[in-house]
Tab-separated table of C-alpha atoms and ligand atoms in Angstrom:
chain	number	residue	atom	x	y	z
A	1210	UNK	CA	-173.722	-94.399	-12.992
A	1211	UNK	CA	-170.416	-93.157	-11.502
A	1212	UNK	CA	-170.628	-91.600	-8.043
A	1213	UNK	CA	-168.031	-88.899	-7.313
A	1214	UNK	CA	-166.990	-87.538	-3.913
A	1215	UNK	CA	-165.043	-84.350	-3.094
A	1216	UNK	CA	-161.547	-84.848	-1.691
A	1217	UNK	CA	-162.293	-83.344	1.729
A	1218	UNK	CA	-165.236	-85.685	2.231
A	1219	UNK	CA	-163.152	-88.684	1.169
A	1220	UNK	CA	-160.553	-87.631	3.747
A	1221	UNK	CA	-163.243	-87.743	6.437
A	1222	UNK	CA	-164.594	-91.060	5.211
A	1223	UNK	CA	-161.257	-92.869	5.221
A	1224	UNK	CA	-159.879	-91.060	8.256
A	1225	UNK	CA	-156.850	-89.493	6.621
A	1226	UNK	CA	-155.765	-85.945	5.846
A	1227	UNK	CA	-156.566	-84.128	2.640
A	1228	UNK	CA	-152.854	-83.505	2.168
A	1229	UNK	CA	-152.130	-87.268	2.270
A	1230	UNK	CA	-154.772	-87.839	-0.408
A	1231	UNK	CA	-153.282	-85.073	-2.520
A	1232	UNK	CA	-149.854	-86.661	-2.206
A	1233	UNK	CA	-151.307	-90.005	-3.377
A	1234	UNK	CA	-152.946	-88.282	-6.349
A	1235	UNK	CA	-149.671	-86.573	-7.226
A	1236	UNK	CA	-147.880	-89.904	-7.179
A	1237	UNK	CA	-150.526	-91.397	-9.490
A	1238	UNK	CA	-151.857	-93.780	-6.837
A	1239	UNK	CA	-155.434	-92.466	-7.091
A	1240	UNK	CA	-157.304	-91.349	-10.200
A	1241	UNK	CA	-159.461	-88.245	-9.937
A	1242	UNK	CA	-161.961	-86.498	-12.143
A	1243	UNK	CA	-162.248	-82.731	-11.732
A	1244	UNK	CA	-160.735	-82.989	-8.262
A	1245	UNK	CA	-163.260	-85.664	-7.219
A	1246	UNK	CA	-162.729	-89.360	-6.499
A	1247	UNK	CA	-165.033	-92.005	-7.920
A	1248	UNK	CA	-166.645	-94.508	-5.549
A	1249	UNK	CA	-165.089	-97.607	-7.144
A	1250	UNK	CA	-161.655	-96.002	-7.146
A	1251	UNK	CA	-162.104	-95.294	-3.453
A	1252	UNK	CA	-163.043	-98.911	-2.690
A	1253	UNK	CA	-160.094	-100.116	-4.764
A	1254	UNK	CA	-157.586	-97.839	-3.077
A	1255	UNK	CA	-158.759	-98.367	0.499
A	1256	UNK	CA	-159.630	-102.071	0.669
A	1257	UNK	CA	-158.964	-102.273	4.397
A	1258	UNK	CA	-161.209	-99.484	5.593
A	1259	UNK	CA	-164.283	-100.843	7.360
A	1260	UNK	CA	-166.735	-98.067	6.820
A	1261	UNK	CA	-169.251	-99.193	9.346
A	1262	UNK	CA	-166.727	-99.356	12.166
A	1263	UNK	CA	-165.456	-95.844	11.676
A	1264	UNK	CA	-165.894	-92.880	13.969
A	1265	UNK	CA	-168.540	-90.904	12.133
A	1266	UNK	CA	-171.330	-93.405	12.782
A	1267	UNK	CA	-170.230	-93.680	16.398
A	1268	UNK	CA	-170.210	-89.910	16.540
A	1269	UNK	CA	-173.797	-89.726	15.328
A	1270	UNK	CA	-174.839	-92.548	17.657
A	1271	UNK	CA	-173.303	-90.611	20.528
A	1272	UNK	CA	-175.339	-87.584	19.491
A	1273	UNK	CA	-178.485	-89.681	19.397
A	1274	UNK	CA	-177.738	-91.057	22.827
A	1275	UNK	CA	-177.375	-87.552	24.138
A	1276	UNK	CA	-180.498	-86.518	22.277
A	1277	UNK	CA	-181.956	-84.895	25.325
A	1278	UNK	CA	-178.804	-83.025	26.227
A	1279	UNK	CA	-180.207	-79.949	24.527
A	1280	UNK	CA	-177.136	-77.722	24.251
A	1281	UNK	CA	-175.115	-80.470	22.560
A	1282	UNK	CA	-177.901	-81.108	20.088
A	1283	UNK	CA	-178.195	-77.446	19.297
A	1284	UNK	CA	-174.473	-77.130	18.639
A	1285	UNK	CA	-173.960	-80.222	16.540
A	1286	UNK	CA	-177.140	-80.755	14.586
A	1287	UNK	CA	-178.086	-78.377	11.797
A	1288	UNK	CA	-181.074	-76.083	11.986
A	1289	UNK	CA	-184.363	-78.074	11.719
A	1290	UNK	CA	-185.267	-76.566	8.355
A	1291	UNK	CA	-181.765	-77.122	6.977
A	1292	UNK	CA	-181.931	-80.717	8.166
A	1293	UNK	CA	-185.341	-81.160	6.523
A	1294	UNK	CA	-184.073	-79.736	3.227
A	1295	UNK	CA	-180.991	-81.968	3.242
A	1296	UNK	CA	-183.180	-85.004	3.930
A	1297	UNK	CA	-185.547	-83.925	1.171
A	1298	UNK	CA	-182.631	-83.672	-1.318
A	1299	UNK	CA	-181.367	-87.073	-0.238
A	1300	UNK	CA	-184.902	-88.435	-0.619
A	1301	UNK	CA	-185.045	-87.095	-4.178
A	1302	UNK	CA	-181.779	-88.879	-5.028
A	1303	UNK	CA	-183.101	-92.048	-3.456
A	1304	UNK	CA	-186.367	-91.768	-5.443
A	1305	UNK	CA	-184.579	-91.289	-8.754
A	1306	UNK	CA	-182.239	-94.229	-8.050
A	1307	UNK	CA	-185.269	-96.346	-7.164
A	1308	UNK	CA	-187.166	-95.406	-10.318
A	1309	UNK	CA	-184.082	-96.226	-12.392
A	1310	UNK	CA	-183.930	-99.642	-10.746
A	1311	UNK	CA	-187.628	-100.241	-11.486
A	1312	UNK	CA	-186.957	-99.342	-15.094
A	1313	UNK	CA	-184.014	-101.787	-15.276
A	1314	UNK	CA	-186.261	-104.436	-13.728
A	1315	UNK	CA	-188.854	-103.907	-16.438
A	1316	UNK	CA	-186.169	-104.070	-19.152
A	1317	UNK	CA	-184.917	-107.314	-17.666
A	1318	UNK	CA	-188.428	-108.824	-17.620
A	1319	UNK	CA	-188.902	-107.747	-21.223
A	1320	UNK	CA	-185.569	-109.330	-22.175
A	1321	UNK	CA	-186.416	-112.590	-20.429
A	1322	UNK	CA	-189.817	-112.705	-22.120
A	1323	UNK	CA	-188.294	-112.247	-25.574
A	1324	UNK	CA	-185.541	-114.761	-24.903
A	1325	UNK	CA	-188.300	-117.188	-23.875
A	1326	UNK	CA	-190.114	-116.587	-27.151
A	1327	UNK	CA	-186.877	-117.113	-29.109
A	1328	UNK	CA	-186.314	-120.411	-27.355
A	1329	UNK	CA	-189.719	-121.800	-28.397
A	1330	UNK	CA	-188.459	-123.425	-31.635
A	1331	UNK	CA	-186.319	-126.213	-30.062
A	1332	UNK	CA	-182.816	-127.297	-31.057
A	1333	UNK	CA	-179.309	-126.113	-30.079
A	1334	UNK	CA	-180.080	-122.390	-30.332
A	1335	UNK	CA	-182.820	-122.897	-27.712
A	1336	UNK	CA	-180.390	-124.486	-25.292
A	1337	UNK	CA	-178.008	-121.558	-25.741
A	1338	UNK	CA	-180.789	-118.989	-25.208
A	1339	UNK	CA	-182.051	-120.777	-22.077
A	1340	UNK	CA	-178.483	-120.994	-20.729
A	1341	UNK	CA	-178.058	-117.256	-21.358
A	1342	UNK	CA	-181.324	-116.507	-19.541
A	1343	UNK	CA	-180.274	-118.694	-16.629
A	1344	UNK	CA	-176.868	-117.009	-16.484
A	1345	UNK	CA	-178.439	-113.552	-16.533
A	1346	UNK	CA	-180.668	-114.466	-13.609
A	1347	UNK	CA	-177.705	-115.864	-11.681
A	1348	UNK	CA	-175.713	-112.708	-12.304
A	1349	UNK	CA	-178.537	-110.525	-11.051
A	1350	UNK	CA	-179.115	-112.639	-7.963
A	1351	UNK	CA	-175.445	-112.736	-6.991
A	1352	UNK	CA	-174.419	-109.696	-4.967
A	1353	UNK	CA	-171.551	-107.845	-6.637
A	1354	UNK	CA	-168.217	-108.429	-4.931
A	1355	UNK	CA	-167.945	-104.954	-3.452
A	1356	UNK	CA	-171.677	-104.447	-2.763
A	1357	UNK	CA	-171.418	-104.678	0.998
A	1358	UNK	CA	-168.543	-102.199	1.253
A	1359	UNK	CA	-170.069	-99.855	-1.330
A	1360	UNK	CA	-173.350	-99.878	0.604
A	1361	UNK	CA	-171.573	-99.083	3.871
A	1362	UNK	CA	-169.575	-96.307	2.245
A	1363	UNK	CA	-172.647	-94.742	0.648
A	1364	UNK	CA	-174.529	-94.915	3.950
A	1365	UNK	CA	-171.691	-93.106	5.682
A	1366	UNK	CA	-171.392	-90.537	2.945
A	1367	UNK	CA	-175.158	-89.857	3.033
A	1368	UNK	CA	-174.952	-89.371	6.768
A	1369	UNK	CA	-172.068	-86.921	6.368
A	1370	UNK	CA	-174.066	-85.011	3.775
A	1371	UNK	CA	-177.011	-84.715	6.139
A	1372	UNK	CA	-174.859	-83.580	9.049
A	1373	UNK	CA	-172.471	-81.294	7.165
A	1374	UNK	CA	-172.275	-79.370	3.918
A	1375	UNK	CA	-169.091	-79.048	1.899
A	1376	UNK	CA	-168.048	-75.571	0.738
A	1377	UNK	CA	-165.597	-74.812	-2.057
A	1378	UNK	CA	-164.302	-71.236	-2.123
A	1379	UNK	CA	-163.369	-69.695	-5.455
A	1380	UNK	CA	-160.909	-68.522	-6.643
A	1381	UNK	CA	-158.708	-69.542	-3.668
A	1382	UNK	CA	-159.700	-73.215	-3.860
A	1383	UNK	CA	-160.074	-73.523	-0.071
A	1384	UNK	CA	-162.583	-76.052	1.214
A	1385	UNK	CA	-164.406	-76.378	4.506
A	1386	UNK	CA	-167.444	-78.008	6.080
A	1387	UNK	CA	-170.440	-76.302	7.664
A	1388	UNK	CA	-171.623	-78.096	10.784
A	1389	UNK	CA	-174.438	-77.541	13.235
A	1390	UNK	CA	-175.973	-74.090	13.117
A	1391	UNK	CA	-172.852	-72.323	11.886
A	1392	UNK	CA	-173.084	-69.618	9.274
A	1393	UNK	CA	-170.758	-69.866	6.285
A	1394	UNK	CA	-168.516	-67.252	7.941
A	1395	UNK	CA	-168.318	-69.035	11.307
A	1396	UNK	CA	-167.554	-72.352	9.625
A	1397	UNK	CA	-164.826	-70.836	7.435
A	1398	UNK	CA	-163.127	-69.135	10.400
A	1399	UNK	CA	-163.335	-72.330	12.434
A	1400	UNK	CA	-161.508	-74.062	9.577
A	1401	UNK	CA	-158.822	-71.349	9.657
A	1402	UNK	CA	-159.875	-69.786	6.340
A	1403	UNK	CA	-159.723	-66.005	6.831
A	1404	UNK	CA	-162.634	-64.942	4.641
A	1405	UNK	CA	-162.993	-61.184	4.697
A	1406	UNK	CA	-165.645	-59.705	6.987
A	1407	UNK	CA	-166.409	-56.765	9.217
A	1408	UNK	CA	-169.129	-56.642	11.876
A	1409	UNK	CA	-170.105	-60.356	11.697
A	1410	UNK	CA	-173.729	-59.447	12.438
A	1411	UNK	CA	-175.278	-58.347	9.178
A	1412	UNK	CA	-174.652	-54.602	9.280
A	1413	UNK	CA	-171.606	-53.722	7.179
A	1414	UNK	CA	-171.768	-55.815	3.998
A	1415	UNK	CA	-168.028	-56.579	4.210
A	1416	UNK	CA	-168.668	-60.308	4.045
A	1417	UNK	CA	-170.453	-60.201	0.687
A	1418	UNK	CA	-169.876	-63.314	-1.406
A	1419	UNK	CA	-171.515	-64.846	-4.463
A	1420	UNK	CA	-173.223	-68.199	-4.583
A	1421	UNK	CA	-171.977	-70.044	-7.653
A	1422	UNK	CA	-173.658	-73.407	-7.080
A	1423	UNK	CA	-175.737	-75.147	-4.439
A	1424	UNK	CA	-178.363	-74.063	-1.989
A	1425	UNK	CA	-178.084	-71.707	1.002
A	1426	UNK	CA	-180.469	-70.496	3.698
A	1427	UNK	CA	-180.636	-67.321	5.730
A	1428	UNK	CA	-180.233	-68.206	9.420
A	1429	UNK	CA	-179.657	-64.685	10.820
A	1430	UNK	CA	-181.536	-61.576	9.675
A	1431	UNK	CA	-179.356	-58.720	8.361
A	1432	UNK	CA	-179.880	-54.955	8.302
A	1433	UNK	CA	-177.479	-54.448	5.409
A	1434	UNK	CA	-179.534	-54.073	2.235
A	1435	UNK	CA	-178.386	-55.964	-0.840
A	1436	UNK	CA	-179.189	-54.170	-4.089
A	1437	UNK	CA	-181.449	-55.746	-6.728
A	1438	UNK	CA	-178.643	-56.669	-9.181
A	1439	UNK	CA	-176.609	-58.134	-6.305
A	1440	UNK	CA	-179.512	-60.345	-5.290
A	1441	UNK	CA	-180.021	-61.326	-8.905
A	1442	UNK	CA	-176.419	-62.501	-9.308
A	1443	UNK	CA	-176.499	-64.614	-6.147
A	1444	UNK	CA	-174.775	-62.216	-3.728
A	1445	UNK	CA	-175.228	-63.144	-0.079
A	1446	UNK	CA	-173.809	-62.215	3.320
A	1447	UNK	CA	-171.590	-64.946	4.741
A	1448	UNK	CA	-172.478	-63.965	8.314
A	1449	UNK	CA	-176.201	-64.487	7.687
A	1450	UNK	CA	-176.374	-67.634	5.561
A	1451	UNK	CA	-175.639	-71.296	6.051
A	1452	UNK	CA	-175.217	-74.013	3.424
A	1453	UNK	CA	-178.107	-76.385	2.866
A	1454	UNK	CA	-176.378	-78.488	0.216
A	1455	UNK	CA	-172.745	-78.678	-0.874
A	1456	UNK	CA	-172.011	-75.231	-2.280
A	1457	UNK	CA	-169.476	-73.313	-4.331
A	1458	UNK	CA	-169.005	-69.654	-3.395
A	1459	UNK	CA	-166.933	-66.796	-4.705
A	1460	UNK	CA	-165.467	-64.964	-1.713
A	1461	UNK	CA	-162.521	-62.747	-0.766
A	1462	UNK	CA	-159.822	-64.156	1.477
A	1463	UNK	CA	-158.357	-61.477	3.764
A	1464	UNK	CA	-154.637	-60.737	3.804
A	1465	UNK	CA	-152.725	-59.034	6.643
A	1466	UNK	CA	-153.481	-55.608	5.131
A	1467	UNK	CA	-157.263	-56.257	5.226
A	1468	UNK	CA	-157.445	-56.963	8.944
A	1469	UNK	CA	-158.305	-53.863	10.987
A	1470	UNK	CA	-156.546	-52.986	14.215
A	1471	UNK	CA	-158.698	-53.984	17.181
A	1472	UNK	CA	-158.578	-53.479	20.930
A	1473	UNK	CA	-160.375	-56.046	23.053
A	1474	UNK	CA	-160.759	-56.572	26.783
A	1475	UNK	CA	-159.717	-60.162	27.532
A	1476	UNK	CA	-159.522	-62.318	30.672
A	1477	UNK	CA	-156.774	-64.649	31.807
A	1478	UNK	CA	-157.905	-68.207	31.328
A	1479	UNK	CA	-154.728	-69.831	32.659
A	1480	UNK	CA	-151.007	-69.338	33.138
A	1481	UNK	CA	-148.898	-72.327	32.189
A	1482	UNK	CA	-145.204	-72.574	33.159
A	1483	UNK	CA	-143.198	-73.600	30.067
A	1484	UNK	CA	-139.616	-73.347	31.288
A	1485	UNK	CA	-137.557	-71.453	33.790
A	1486	UNK	CA	-138.668	-67.815	33.407
A	1487	UNK	CA	-141.098	-68.548	30.568
A	1488	UNK	CA	-144.891	-68.913	30.717
A	1489	UNK	CA	-147.712	-69.478	28.258
A	1490	UNK	CA	-150.452	-66.960	28.942
A	1491	UNK	CA	-153.869	-68.135	27.785
A	1492	UNK	CA	-156.417	-65.360	27.264
A	1493	UNK	CA	-160.108	-65.487	26.444
A	1494	UNK	CA	-161.870	-62.806	24.399
A	1495	UNK	CA	-165.443	-61.758	25.374
A	1496	UNK	CA	-168.148	-64.240	24.418
A	1497	UNK	CA	-169.358	-62.573	21.251
A	1498	UNK	CA	-166.057	-61.066	20.098
A	1499	UNK	CA	-163.497	-62.855	18.047
A	1500	UNK	CA	-160.036	-61.314	17.721
A	1501	UNK	CA	-159.120	-61.194	14.025
A	1502	UNK	CA	-155.508	-62.004	13.194
A	1503	UNK	CA	-153.435	-64.209	10.955
A	1504	UNK	CA	-150.967	-66.781	12.211
A	1505	UNK	CA	-147.498	-65.276	12.636
A	1506	UNK	CA	-148.731	-61.810	13.713
A	1507	UNK	CA	-147.953	-59.830	16.887
A	1508	UNK	CA	-150.194	-58.139	19.448
A	1509	UNK	CA	-149.754	-55.662	22.262
A	1510	UNK	CA	-150.779	-56.662	25.804
A	1511	UNK	CA	-151.471	-54.162	28.549
A	1512	UNK	CA	-152.318	-54.319	32.225
A	1513	UNK	CA	-152.676	-50.714	33.294
A	1514	UNK	CA	-149.703	-48.913	31.777
A	1515	UNK	CA	-147.479	-52.003	31.716
A	1516	UNK	CA	-147.328	-53.135	28.125
A	1517	UNK	CA	-145.473	-55.585	25.916
A	1518	UNK	CA	-145.423	-56.926	22.344
A	1519	UNK	CA	-145.857	-60.656	21.822
A	1520	UNK	CA	-146.428	-63.103	19.004
A	1521	UNK	CA	-149.674	-65.032	19.108
A	1522	UNK	CA	-148.808	-68.706	19.491
A	1523	UNK	CA	-152.325	-70.105	18.935
A	1524	UNK	CA	-154.211	-70.734	15.691
A	1525	UNK	CA	-156.642	-68.130	14.284
A	1526	UNK	CA	-159.059	-71.060	13.919
A	1527	UNK	CA	-159.554	-71.089	17.707
A	1528	UNK	CA	-162.597	-69.024	18.389
A	1529	UNK	CA	-161.849	-67.051	21.560
A	1530	UNK	CA	-158.547	-68.447	22.824
A	1531	UNK	CA	-155.285	-66.520	22.401
A	1532	UNK	CA	-151.974	-68.000	23.590
A	1533	UNK	CA	-148.834	-65.901	24.128
A	1534	UNK	CA	-145.378	-66.850	25.413
A	1535	UNK	CA	-144.051	-64.380	27.968
A	1536	UNK	CA	-140.386	-64.294	29.082
A	1537	UNK	CA	-139.669	-62.924	32.590
A	1538	UNK	CA	-138.145	-59.487	32.794
A	1539	UNK	CA	-138.075	-58.722	29.093
A	1540	UNK	CA	-140.857	-56.094	28.924
A	1541	UNK	CA	-142.969	-54.137	31.474
A	1542	UNK	CA	-145.935	-56.483	30.898
A	1543	UNK	CA	-143.782	-59.441	31.993
A	1544	UNK	CA	-143.464	-57.804	35.425
A	1545	UNK	CA	-147.253	-58.029	35.770
A	1546	UNK	CA	-147.458	-61.525	34.275
A	1547	UNK	CA	-144.874	-62.888	36.724
A	1548	UNK	CA	-145.913	-60.609	39.539
A	1549	UNK	CA	-149.318	-61.860	40.529
A	1550	UNK	CA	-151.510	-61.947	37.407
A	1551	UNK	CA	-154.319	-64.419	38.155
A	1552	UNK	CA	-157.061	-66.351	36.395
A	1553	UNK	CA	-159.932	-64.027	35.337
A	1554	UNK	CA	-157.744	-60.883	35.586
A	1555	UNK	CA	-158.313	-58.362	32.785
A	1556	UNK	CA	-155.717	-57.882	30.040
A	1557	UNK	CA	-156.149	-55.452	27.179
A	1558	UNK	CA	-155.254	-56.913	23.783
A	1559	UNK	CA	-154.641	-54.799	20.691
A	1560	UNK	CA	-153.374	-55.476	17.196
A	1561	UNK	CA	-152.629	-57.393	15.075
A	1562	UNK	CA	-149.395	-56.280	13.468
A	1563	UNK	CA	-146.882	-57.783	11.102
A	1564	UNK	CA	-146.690	-59.471	7.732
A	1565	UNK	CA	-145.054	-62.746	8.693
A	1566	UNK	CA	-148.107	-64.701	7.542
A	1567	UNK	CA	-148.743	-67.807	5.510
A	1568	UNK	CA	-149.132	-67.635	1.734
A	1569	UNK	CA	-152.699	-68.811	1.539
A	1570	UNK	CA	-152.580	-69.698	-2.149
A	1571	UNK	CA	-149.547	-71.984	-1.883
A	1572	UNK	CA	-149.835	-75.766	-1.880
A	1573	UNK	CA	-146.080	-76.330	-1.725
A	1574	UNK	CA	-144.176	-78.271	0.924
A	1575	UNK	CA	-143.470	-76.026	3.899
A	1576	UNK	CA	-140.363	-75.932	6.076
A	1577	UNK	CA	-140.616	-74.144	9.438
A	1578	UNK	CA	-137.504	-72.989	11.281
A	1579	UNK	CA	-137.712	-71.689	14.831
A	1580	UNK	CA	-134.781	-70.417	16.839
A	1581	UNK	CA	-135.521	-70.614	20.533
A	1582	UNK	CA	-138.522	-68.355	21.345
A	1583	UNK	CA	-139.085	-67.747	17.643
A	1584	UNK	CA	-141.178	-70.866	18.234
A	1585	UNK	CA	-144.249	-68.777	19.249
A	1586	UNK	CA	-145.121	-67.395	15.757
A	1587	UNK	CA	-143.973	-70.653	14.153
A	1588	UNK	CA	-146.328	-72.631	16.418
A	1589	UNK	CA	-149.235	-70.487	15.252
A	1590	UNK	CA	-148.216	-70.902	11.599
A	1591	UNK	CA	-147.860	-74.688	11.930
A	1592	UNK	CA	-151.338	-74.999	13.444
A	1593	UNK	CA	-152.808	-72.722	10.797
A	1594	UNK	CA	-151.306	-74.765	7.950
A	1595	UNK	CA	-152.567	-77.930	9.645
A	1596	UNK	CA	-156.099	-76.573	9.928
A	1597	UNK	CA	-156.084	-75.479	6.287
A	1598	UNK	CA	-154.686	-78.857	5.178
A	1599	UNK	CA	-152.962	-76.965	2.410
A	1600	UNK	CA	-149.358	-78.161	2.353
A	1601	UNK	CA	-148.114	-81.389	0.793
A	1602	UNK	CA	-145.696	-81.839	3.654
A	1603	UNK	CA	-144.456	-79.953	6.704
A	1604	UNK	CA	-141.028	-80.044	8.305
A	1605	UNK	CA	-140.406	-78.309	11.609
A	1606	UNK	CA	-136.899	-77.662	12.909
A	1607	UNK	CA	-136.581	-76.061	16.319
A	1608	UNK	CA	-133.143	-74.904	17.334
A	1609	UNK	CA	-132.308	-73.939	20.903
A	1610	UNK	CA	-129.370	-73.940	23.257
A	1611	UNK	CA	-131.711	-74.531	26.178
A	1612	UNK	CA	-132.691	-78.161	26.622
A	1613	UNK	CA	-135.223	-79.616	26.579
A	1614	UNK	CA	-137.247	-77.519	24.095
A	1615	UNK	CA	-140.198	-76.300	26.109
A	1616	UNK	CA	-143.059	-77.718	24.005
A	1617	UNK	CA	-141.168	-80.712	22.725
A	1618	UNK	CA	-144.010	-83.151	23.489
A	1619	UNK	CA	-146.472	-81.106	21.483
A	1620	UNK	CA	-144.175	-81.114	18.434
A	1621	UNK	CA	-143.641	-84.848	18.760
A	1622	UNK	CA	-147.392	-85.423	19.011
A	1623	UNK	CA	-147.893	-83.531	15.725
A	1624	UNK	CA	-145.317	-85.780	14.073
A	1625	UNK	CA	-147.012	-88.885	15.513
A	1626	UNK	CA	-150.472	-87.791	14.384
A	1627	UNK	CA	-149.711	-86.654	10.834
A	1628	UNK	CA	-148.163	-88.710	8.048
A	1629	UNK	CA	-146.849	-85.639	6.286
A	1630	UNK	CA	-145.254	-83.943	9.312
A	1631	UNK	CA	-141.610	-84.252	10.338
A	1632	UNK	CA	-140.134	-82.712	13.480
A	1633	UNK	CA	-136.540	-82.378	14.594
A	1634	UNK	CA	-135.127	-80.635	17.639
A	1635	UNK	CA	-131.634	-79.248	17.183
A	1636	UNK	CA	-129.109	-78.060	19.678
A	1637	UNK	CA	-127.640	-74.669	18.855
A	1638	UNK	CA	-124.064	-75.180	20.025
A	1639	UNK	CA	-122.572	-76.001	16.644
A	1640	UNK	CA	-123.074	-72.464	15.238
A	1641	UNK	CA	-125.711	-70.989	12.976
A	1642	UNK	CA	-124.190	-71.868	9.583
A	1643	UNK	CA	-123.587	-75.453	10.668
A	1644	UNK	CA	-127.173	-75.753	11.956
A	1645	UNK	CA	-128.585	-74.358	8.696
A	1646	UNK	CA	-126.412	-76.790	6.717
A	1647	UNK	CA	-127.553	-79.728	8.868
A	1648	UNK	CA	-131.207	-78.788	8.377
A	1649	UNK	CA	-131.202	-78.381	4.615
A	1650	UNK	CA	-128.951	-81.345	3.899
A	1651	UNK	CA	-132.025	-83.490	4.683
A	1652	UNK	CA	-133.819	-82.035	1.654
A	1653	UNK	CA	-132.911	-83.185	-1.832
A	1654	UNK	CA	-134.351	-80.031	-3.375
A	1655	UNK	CA	-135.684	-76.764	-2.012
A	1656	UNK	CA	-136.784	-75.471	-5.401
A	1657	UNK	CA	-140.519	-75.932	-4.802
A	1658	UNK	CA	-140.693	-75.203	-1.050
A	1659	UNK	CA	-141.790	-72.329	1.139
A	1660	UNK	CA	-139.652	-71.662	4.199
A	1661	UNK	CA	-140.894	-69.746	7.258
A	1662	UNK	CA	-138.143	-68.860	9.707
A	1663	UNK	CA	-138.279	-66.949	12.999
A	1664	UNK	CA	-135.224	-66.176	15.099
A	1665	UNK	CA	-132.263	-63.809	15.474
A	1666	UNK	CA	-131.042	-61.929	12.404
A	1667	UNK	CA	-127.772	-63.906	12.202
A	1668	UNK	CA	-129.665	-67.213	12.074
A	1669	UNK	CA	-132.069	-65.898	9.419
A	1670	UNK	CA	-129.124	-64.751	7.299
A	1671	UNK	CA	-127.405	-68.118	7.615
A	1672	UNK	CA	-130.595	-70.032	6.783
A	1673	UNK	CA	-131.405	-67.777	3.822
A	1674	UNK	CA	-127.919	-68.127	2.367
A	1675	UNK	CA	-127.894	-71.912	2.781
A	1676	UNK	CA	-131.421	-72.360	1.365
A	1677	UNK	CA	-130.953	-70.121	-1.679
A	1678	UNK	CA	-127.607	-71.838	-2.300
A	1679	UNK	CA	-129.613	-75.074	-2.534
A	1680	UNK	CA	-132.072	-73.815	-5.132
A	1681	UNK	CA	-134.726	-71.962	-3.092
A	1682	UNK	CA	-136.066	-68.829	-4.776
A	1683	UNK	CA	-135.724	-65.746	-2.564
A	1684	UNK	CA	-139.504	-65.336	-2.791
A	1685	UNK	CA	-139.876	-68.665	-1.014
A	1686	UNK	CA	-138.017	-67.504	2.105
A	1687	UNK	CA	-140.260	-65.754	4.648
A	1688	UNK	CA	-138.630	-64.570	7.838
A	1689	UNK	CA	-139.272	-62.716	11.061
A	1690	UNK	CA	-136.580	-61.357	13.329
A	1691	UNK	CA	-137.193	-62.553	16.890
A	1692	UNK	CA	-134.267	-61.658	19.177
B	2818	FES	S1	-169.655	-59.092	8.402
B	2818	FES	FE1	-170.805	-57.288	8.394
B	2818	FES	S2	-172.519	-57.867	7.233
B	2818	FES	FE2	-171.421	-59.733	7.411
């Protein structure tokens, strides 16, 4: 009986990215069925992966060792009832596999008995029948070649299924895992998938979604009342339910126009010098309040009446952390930031604004271009695309006339960690057209790419002209003027 695994789970099992697997599928290196990979295909394609040595088992062992560290257990392990239901489902699968084996055993005994009866007459036919019986027994006793690896893989996969549930979102096709006690909404946001929602505590109904397949469980009560027909067609509130089994849901993904303007009191978590006259300001939102935004958007910061507009440089997948790059002297807020702002000081945050956001339905290769401090929105976009694992490949080009680039090591670490990520720092002296030409000459074709560029208008114009001249559709060029 073939055993199929979803792509995201395979990525976890073999320790690679979903995008790398997709690239292998595209190149015909792995066969799939309905977007799933069959167990034998997996063993064939990854002969060198030693399932039992991999991190997930160590991860669970570490959890067991810390079993009495209560907070850690509460965060990582699923709700007791969810855990029990997942184990029950696994038990049912185990029971049906066992009963099938018992049945095969009985068929084998029956076959042996009848072969024995056939061999009772003597002569050459008897010898052949006895040899066949002997051979059958030998075959059954010999462990199949891949049995050990298949067993280890299945054990690991079962463990993953007990610890996490896989969620497929329709019609967007996004996938994520639910871990610990997270609701479907919390898990989606943690994965960077901006499912639409409002209050996040069961009052508004904005997070309504429909369960298409699988099993869910209410983990937080909600005051919002679902109507009878909604209940009948599987409607649920993402902020109240978690996934018990792997599930498929129909849910709305929010675009920039769906995200309301918010004002939140935040606190300074740290101030990190990036370069001469440039700092990264790290803010924390209040414990129960997440700031909703999409990568590439801007916010307004205020201390008293000193304000300033900045791009968020962190990923929306980070729960309460907001990073902003502040240049000395440029705006009234910078005077405060460089003039004695300290850890734990209050900063008012409002927004978000802007439409320089990622196309969430695109799976195309992505090229990011940042000119100098245009790096802040690009950094957020890069991290968002990474967390969504949506692009086949990512290329980041950062142009600056100030050397070294201030987060050079971070960019290099992305390139080291990801097979499908390329990074190049460029020096701006040669002129904008020449830089744009140098960048795109690395790419054989731009026809099926998306380009996200942030920098001064003259650079954007040069990059747009060069890219469209090399086959990029105008719709594939997304830009933000950052002077
Ligand atoms: S977000 Fe308001 S009910 Fe779920």
